[in-house]
PDB file of C-alpha atoms in Angstrom:
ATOM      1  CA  UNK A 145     144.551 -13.863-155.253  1.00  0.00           C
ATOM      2  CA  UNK A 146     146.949 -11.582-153.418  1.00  0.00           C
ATOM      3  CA  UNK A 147     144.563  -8.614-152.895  1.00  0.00           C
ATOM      4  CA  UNK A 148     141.570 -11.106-152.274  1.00  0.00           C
ATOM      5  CA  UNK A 149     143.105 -12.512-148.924  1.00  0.00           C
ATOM      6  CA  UNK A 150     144.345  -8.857-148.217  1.00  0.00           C
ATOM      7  CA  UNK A 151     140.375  -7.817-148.370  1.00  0.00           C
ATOM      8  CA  UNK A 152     139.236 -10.939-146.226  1.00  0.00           C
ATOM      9  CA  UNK A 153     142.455  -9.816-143.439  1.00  0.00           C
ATOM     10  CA  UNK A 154     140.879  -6.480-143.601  1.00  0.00           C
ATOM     11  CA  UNK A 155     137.341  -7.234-143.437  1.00  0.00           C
ATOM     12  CA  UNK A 156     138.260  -9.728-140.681  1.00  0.00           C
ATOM     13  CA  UNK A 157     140.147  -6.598-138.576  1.00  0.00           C
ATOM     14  CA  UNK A 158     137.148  -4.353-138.790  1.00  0.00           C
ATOM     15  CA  UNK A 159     134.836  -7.253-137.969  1.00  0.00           C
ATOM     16  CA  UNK A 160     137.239  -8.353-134.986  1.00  0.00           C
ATOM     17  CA  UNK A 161     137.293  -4.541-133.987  1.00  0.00           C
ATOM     18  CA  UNK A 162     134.079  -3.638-133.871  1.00  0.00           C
ATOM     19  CA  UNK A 163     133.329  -6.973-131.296  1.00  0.00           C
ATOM     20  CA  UNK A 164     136.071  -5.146-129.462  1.00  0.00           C
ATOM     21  CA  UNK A 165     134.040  -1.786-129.229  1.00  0.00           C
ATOM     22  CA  UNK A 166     130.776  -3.912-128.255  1.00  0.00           C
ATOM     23  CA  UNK A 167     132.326  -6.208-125.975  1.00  0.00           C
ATOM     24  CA  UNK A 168     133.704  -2.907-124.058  1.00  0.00           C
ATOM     25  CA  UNK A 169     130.345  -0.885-124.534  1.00  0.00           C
ATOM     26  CA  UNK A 170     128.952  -4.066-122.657  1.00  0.00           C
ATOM     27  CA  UNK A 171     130.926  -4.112-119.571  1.00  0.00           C
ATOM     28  CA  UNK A 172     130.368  -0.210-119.240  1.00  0.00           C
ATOM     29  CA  UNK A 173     126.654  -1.088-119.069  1.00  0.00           C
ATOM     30  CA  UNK A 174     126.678  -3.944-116.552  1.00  0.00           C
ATOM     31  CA  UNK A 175     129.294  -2.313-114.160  1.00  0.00           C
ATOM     32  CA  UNK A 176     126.832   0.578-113.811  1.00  0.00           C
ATOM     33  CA  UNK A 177     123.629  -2.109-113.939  1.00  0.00           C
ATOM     34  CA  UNK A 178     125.615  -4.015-110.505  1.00  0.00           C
ATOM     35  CA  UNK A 179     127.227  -0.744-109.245  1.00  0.00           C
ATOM     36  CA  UNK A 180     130.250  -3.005-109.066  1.00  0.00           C
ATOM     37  CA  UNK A 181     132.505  -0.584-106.965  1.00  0.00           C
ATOM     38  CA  UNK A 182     135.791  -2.890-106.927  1.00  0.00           C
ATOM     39  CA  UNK A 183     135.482  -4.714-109.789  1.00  0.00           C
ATOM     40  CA  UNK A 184     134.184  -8.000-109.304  1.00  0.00           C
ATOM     41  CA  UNK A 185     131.034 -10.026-108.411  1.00  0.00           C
ATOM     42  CA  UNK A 186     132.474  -9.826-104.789  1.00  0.00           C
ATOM     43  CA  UNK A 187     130.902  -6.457-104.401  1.00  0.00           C
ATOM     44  CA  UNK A 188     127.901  -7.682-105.776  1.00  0.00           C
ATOM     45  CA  UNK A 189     127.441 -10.518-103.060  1.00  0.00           C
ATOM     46  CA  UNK A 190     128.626  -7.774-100.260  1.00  0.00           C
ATOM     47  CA  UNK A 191     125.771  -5.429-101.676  1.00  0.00           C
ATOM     48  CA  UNK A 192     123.332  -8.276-101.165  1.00  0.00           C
ATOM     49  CA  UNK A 193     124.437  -9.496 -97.892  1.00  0.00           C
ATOM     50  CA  UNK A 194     123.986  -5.924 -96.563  1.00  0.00           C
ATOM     51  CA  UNK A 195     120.385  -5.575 -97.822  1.00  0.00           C
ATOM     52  CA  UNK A 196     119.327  -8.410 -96.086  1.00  0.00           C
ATOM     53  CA  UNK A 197     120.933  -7.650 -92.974  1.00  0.00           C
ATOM     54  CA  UNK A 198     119.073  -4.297 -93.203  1.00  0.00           C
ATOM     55  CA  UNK A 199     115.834  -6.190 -94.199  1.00  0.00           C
ATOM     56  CA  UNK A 200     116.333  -8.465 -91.433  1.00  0.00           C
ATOM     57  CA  UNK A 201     116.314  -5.298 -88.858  1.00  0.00           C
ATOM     58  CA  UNK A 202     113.138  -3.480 -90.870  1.00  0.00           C
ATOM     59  CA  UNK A 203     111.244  -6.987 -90.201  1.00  0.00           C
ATOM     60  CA  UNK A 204     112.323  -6.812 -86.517  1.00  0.00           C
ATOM     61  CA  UNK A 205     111.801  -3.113 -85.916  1.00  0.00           C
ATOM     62  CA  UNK A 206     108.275  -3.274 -87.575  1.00  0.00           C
ATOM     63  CA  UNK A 207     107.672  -5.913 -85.328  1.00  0.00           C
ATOM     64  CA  UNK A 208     107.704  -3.866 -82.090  1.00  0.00           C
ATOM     65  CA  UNK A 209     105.731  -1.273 -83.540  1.00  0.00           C
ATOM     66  CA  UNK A 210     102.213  -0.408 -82.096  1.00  0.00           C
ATOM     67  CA  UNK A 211     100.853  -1.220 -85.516  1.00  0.00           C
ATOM     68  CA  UNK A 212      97.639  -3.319 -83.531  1.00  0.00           C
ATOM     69  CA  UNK A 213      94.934  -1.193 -83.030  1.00  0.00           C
ATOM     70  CA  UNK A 214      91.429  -1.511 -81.745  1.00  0.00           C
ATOM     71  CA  UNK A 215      88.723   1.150 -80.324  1.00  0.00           C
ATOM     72  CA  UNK A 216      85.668  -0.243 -78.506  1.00  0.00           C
ATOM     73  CA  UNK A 217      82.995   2.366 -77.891  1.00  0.00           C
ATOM     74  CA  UNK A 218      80.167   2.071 -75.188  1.00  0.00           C
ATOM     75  CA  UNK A 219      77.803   4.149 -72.943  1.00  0.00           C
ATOM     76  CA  UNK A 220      79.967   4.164 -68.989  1.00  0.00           C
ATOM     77  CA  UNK A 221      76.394   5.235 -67.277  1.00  0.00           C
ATOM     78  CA  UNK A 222      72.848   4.184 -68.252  1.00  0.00           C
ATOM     79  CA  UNK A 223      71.710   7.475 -68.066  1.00  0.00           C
ATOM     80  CA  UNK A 224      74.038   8.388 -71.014  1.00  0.00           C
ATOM     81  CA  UNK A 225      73.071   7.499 -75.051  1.00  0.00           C
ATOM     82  CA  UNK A 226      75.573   8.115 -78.200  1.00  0.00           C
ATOM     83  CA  UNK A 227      78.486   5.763 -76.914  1.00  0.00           C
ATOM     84  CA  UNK A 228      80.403   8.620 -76.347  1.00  0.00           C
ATOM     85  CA  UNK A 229      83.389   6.711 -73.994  1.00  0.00           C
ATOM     86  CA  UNK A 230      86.157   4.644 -75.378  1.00  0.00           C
ATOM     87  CA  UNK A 231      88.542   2.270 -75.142  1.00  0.00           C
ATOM     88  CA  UNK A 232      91.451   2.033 -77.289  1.00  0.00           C
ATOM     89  CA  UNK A 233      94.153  -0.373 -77.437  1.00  0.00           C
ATOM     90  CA  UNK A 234      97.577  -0.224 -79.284  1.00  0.00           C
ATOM     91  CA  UNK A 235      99.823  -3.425 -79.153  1.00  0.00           C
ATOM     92  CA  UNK A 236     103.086  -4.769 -81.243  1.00  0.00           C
ATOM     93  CA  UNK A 237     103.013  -8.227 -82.424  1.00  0.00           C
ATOM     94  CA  UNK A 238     103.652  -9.715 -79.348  1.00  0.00           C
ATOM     95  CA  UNK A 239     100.920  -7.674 -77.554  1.00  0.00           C
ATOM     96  CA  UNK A 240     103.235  -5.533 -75.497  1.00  0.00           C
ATOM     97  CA  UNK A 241     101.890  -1.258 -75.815  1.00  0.00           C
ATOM     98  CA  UNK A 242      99.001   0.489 -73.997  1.00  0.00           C
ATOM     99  CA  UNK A 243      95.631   1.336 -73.602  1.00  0.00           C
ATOM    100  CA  UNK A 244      93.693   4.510 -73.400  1.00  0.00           C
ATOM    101  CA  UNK A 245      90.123   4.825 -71.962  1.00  0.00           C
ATOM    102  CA  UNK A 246      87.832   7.941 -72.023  1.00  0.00           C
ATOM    103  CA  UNK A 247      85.244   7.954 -69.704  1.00  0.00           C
ATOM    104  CA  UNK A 248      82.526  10.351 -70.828  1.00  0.00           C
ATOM    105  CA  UNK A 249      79.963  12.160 -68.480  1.00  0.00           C
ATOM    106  CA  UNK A 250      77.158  14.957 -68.497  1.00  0.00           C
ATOM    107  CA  UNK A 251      79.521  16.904 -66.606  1.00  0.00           C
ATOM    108  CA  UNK A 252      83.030  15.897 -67.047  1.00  0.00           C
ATOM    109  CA  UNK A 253      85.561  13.592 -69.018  1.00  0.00           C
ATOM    110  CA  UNK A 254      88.188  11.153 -67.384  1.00  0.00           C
ATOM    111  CA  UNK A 255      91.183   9.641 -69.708  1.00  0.00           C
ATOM    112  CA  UNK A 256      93.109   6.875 -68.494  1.00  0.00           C
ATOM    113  CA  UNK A 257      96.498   5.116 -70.008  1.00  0.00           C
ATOM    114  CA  UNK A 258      97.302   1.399 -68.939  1.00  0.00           C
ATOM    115  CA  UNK A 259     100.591  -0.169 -70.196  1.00  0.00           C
ATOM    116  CA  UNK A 260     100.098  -3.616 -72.015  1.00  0.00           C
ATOM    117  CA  UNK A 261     102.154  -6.613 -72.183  1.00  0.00           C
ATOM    118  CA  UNK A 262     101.591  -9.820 -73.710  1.00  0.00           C
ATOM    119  CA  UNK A 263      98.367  -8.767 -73.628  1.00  0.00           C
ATOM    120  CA  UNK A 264      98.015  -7.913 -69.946  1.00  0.00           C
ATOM    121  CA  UNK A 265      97.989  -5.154 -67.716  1.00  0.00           C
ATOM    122  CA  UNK A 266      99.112  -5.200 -63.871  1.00  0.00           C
ATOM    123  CA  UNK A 267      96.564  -1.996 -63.619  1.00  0.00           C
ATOM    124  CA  UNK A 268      93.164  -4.186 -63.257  1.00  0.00           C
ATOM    125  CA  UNK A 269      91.950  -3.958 -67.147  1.00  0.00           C
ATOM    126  CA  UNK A 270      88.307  -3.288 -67.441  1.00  0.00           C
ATOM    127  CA  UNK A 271      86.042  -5.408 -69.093  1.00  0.00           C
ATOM    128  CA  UNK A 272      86.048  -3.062 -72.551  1.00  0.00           C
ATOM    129  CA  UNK A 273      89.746  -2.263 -72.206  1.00  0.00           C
ATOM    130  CA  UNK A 274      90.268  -6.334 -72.656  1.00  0.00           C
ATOM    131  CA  UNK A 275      87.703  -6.721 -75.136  1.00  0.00           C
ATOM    132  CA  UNK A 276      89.926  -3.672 -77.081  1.00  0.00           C
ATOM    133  CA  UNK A 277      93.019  -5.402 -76.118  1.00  0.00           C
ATOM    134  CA  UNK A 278      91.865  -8.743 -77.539  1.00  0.00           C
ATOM    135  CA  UNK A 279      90.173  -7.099 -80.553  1.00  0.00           C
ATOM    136  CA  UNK A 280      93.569  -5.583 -81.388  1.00  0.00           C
ATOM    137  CA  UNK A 281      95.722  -8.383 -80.803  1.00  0.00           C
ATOM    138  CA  UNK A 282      93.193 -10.335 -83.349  1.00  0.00           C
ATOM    139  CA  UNK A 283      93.653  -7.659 -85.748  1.00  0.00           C
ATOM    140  CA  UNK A 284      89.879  -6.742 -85.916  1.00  0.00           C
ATOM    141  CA  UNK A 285      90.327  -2.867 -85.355  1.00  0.00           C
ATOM    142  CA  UNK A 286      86.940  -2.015 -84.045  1.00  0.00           C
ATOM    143  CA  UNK A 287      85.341  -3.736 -81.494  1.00  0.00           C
ATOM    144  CA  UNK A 288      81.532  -3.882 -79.923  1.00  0.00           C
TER     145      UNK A 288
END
């Protein structure tokens, strides 16, 4: 009877010491899964508090960034074919950025840059550089 409860106590040691070894093999795994630096879940919650601070300023950067952009193309004279001048416009979200226009002629080209905000100019804006202006602000690219 002895030697059977001496087997059980022994089995039970191993049993109890191996959950020991897998318990620790655990925690190895999710400290380097959380990148827990001191220890705790308090890390963990200053990790994620940082991110979205940092997405917070992406979303707000991207937001000023001349991402709106529209091109309108037309003929400047009648005696000129092949909509060769342009009028492209390249505004933020809130419609601030600039305009370029290229005038084309048989015998020379002009390029012009207007500054934009809110969607207005206080150069006079002509009536393709708002059409480009508008077309980017909508978000349909190219223009007619």
């Amino acid at each position: 009877m002895i030697a059977v409860a001496l087997a059980v106590a022994v089995c039970a040691l191993l049993l109890a010491g191996w959950a020991l070894v897998q318990v620790r093999a655990s925690e190895v795994r999710l400290a380097s899964i959380i990148g827990d630096d001191d220890g705790g879940p308090r890390q963990v919650a200053r990790d994620i508090a940082a991110a979205r601070t940092e997405l917070a300023a992406a979303r707000a950067d991207s937001g000023r960034a001349l991402k709106h952009v529209a091109v309108v193309r037309y003929d400047a004279f009648g005696d000129m074919a092949g909509q060769l001048s342009f009028s492209a416009a390249l505004v933020d979200d809130a419609g601030d950025g600039l305009v370029i226009s290229s005038i084309h002629g048989r015998a020379e080209s002009s390029t012009y840059a207007k500054s934009v905000e809110a969607g207005a100019s206080s150069s006079e804006l002509t009536p393709e550089e708002k059409q480009a202006v508008a077309a980017a602000r909508a978000g349909e690219g190219n223009a007619r």
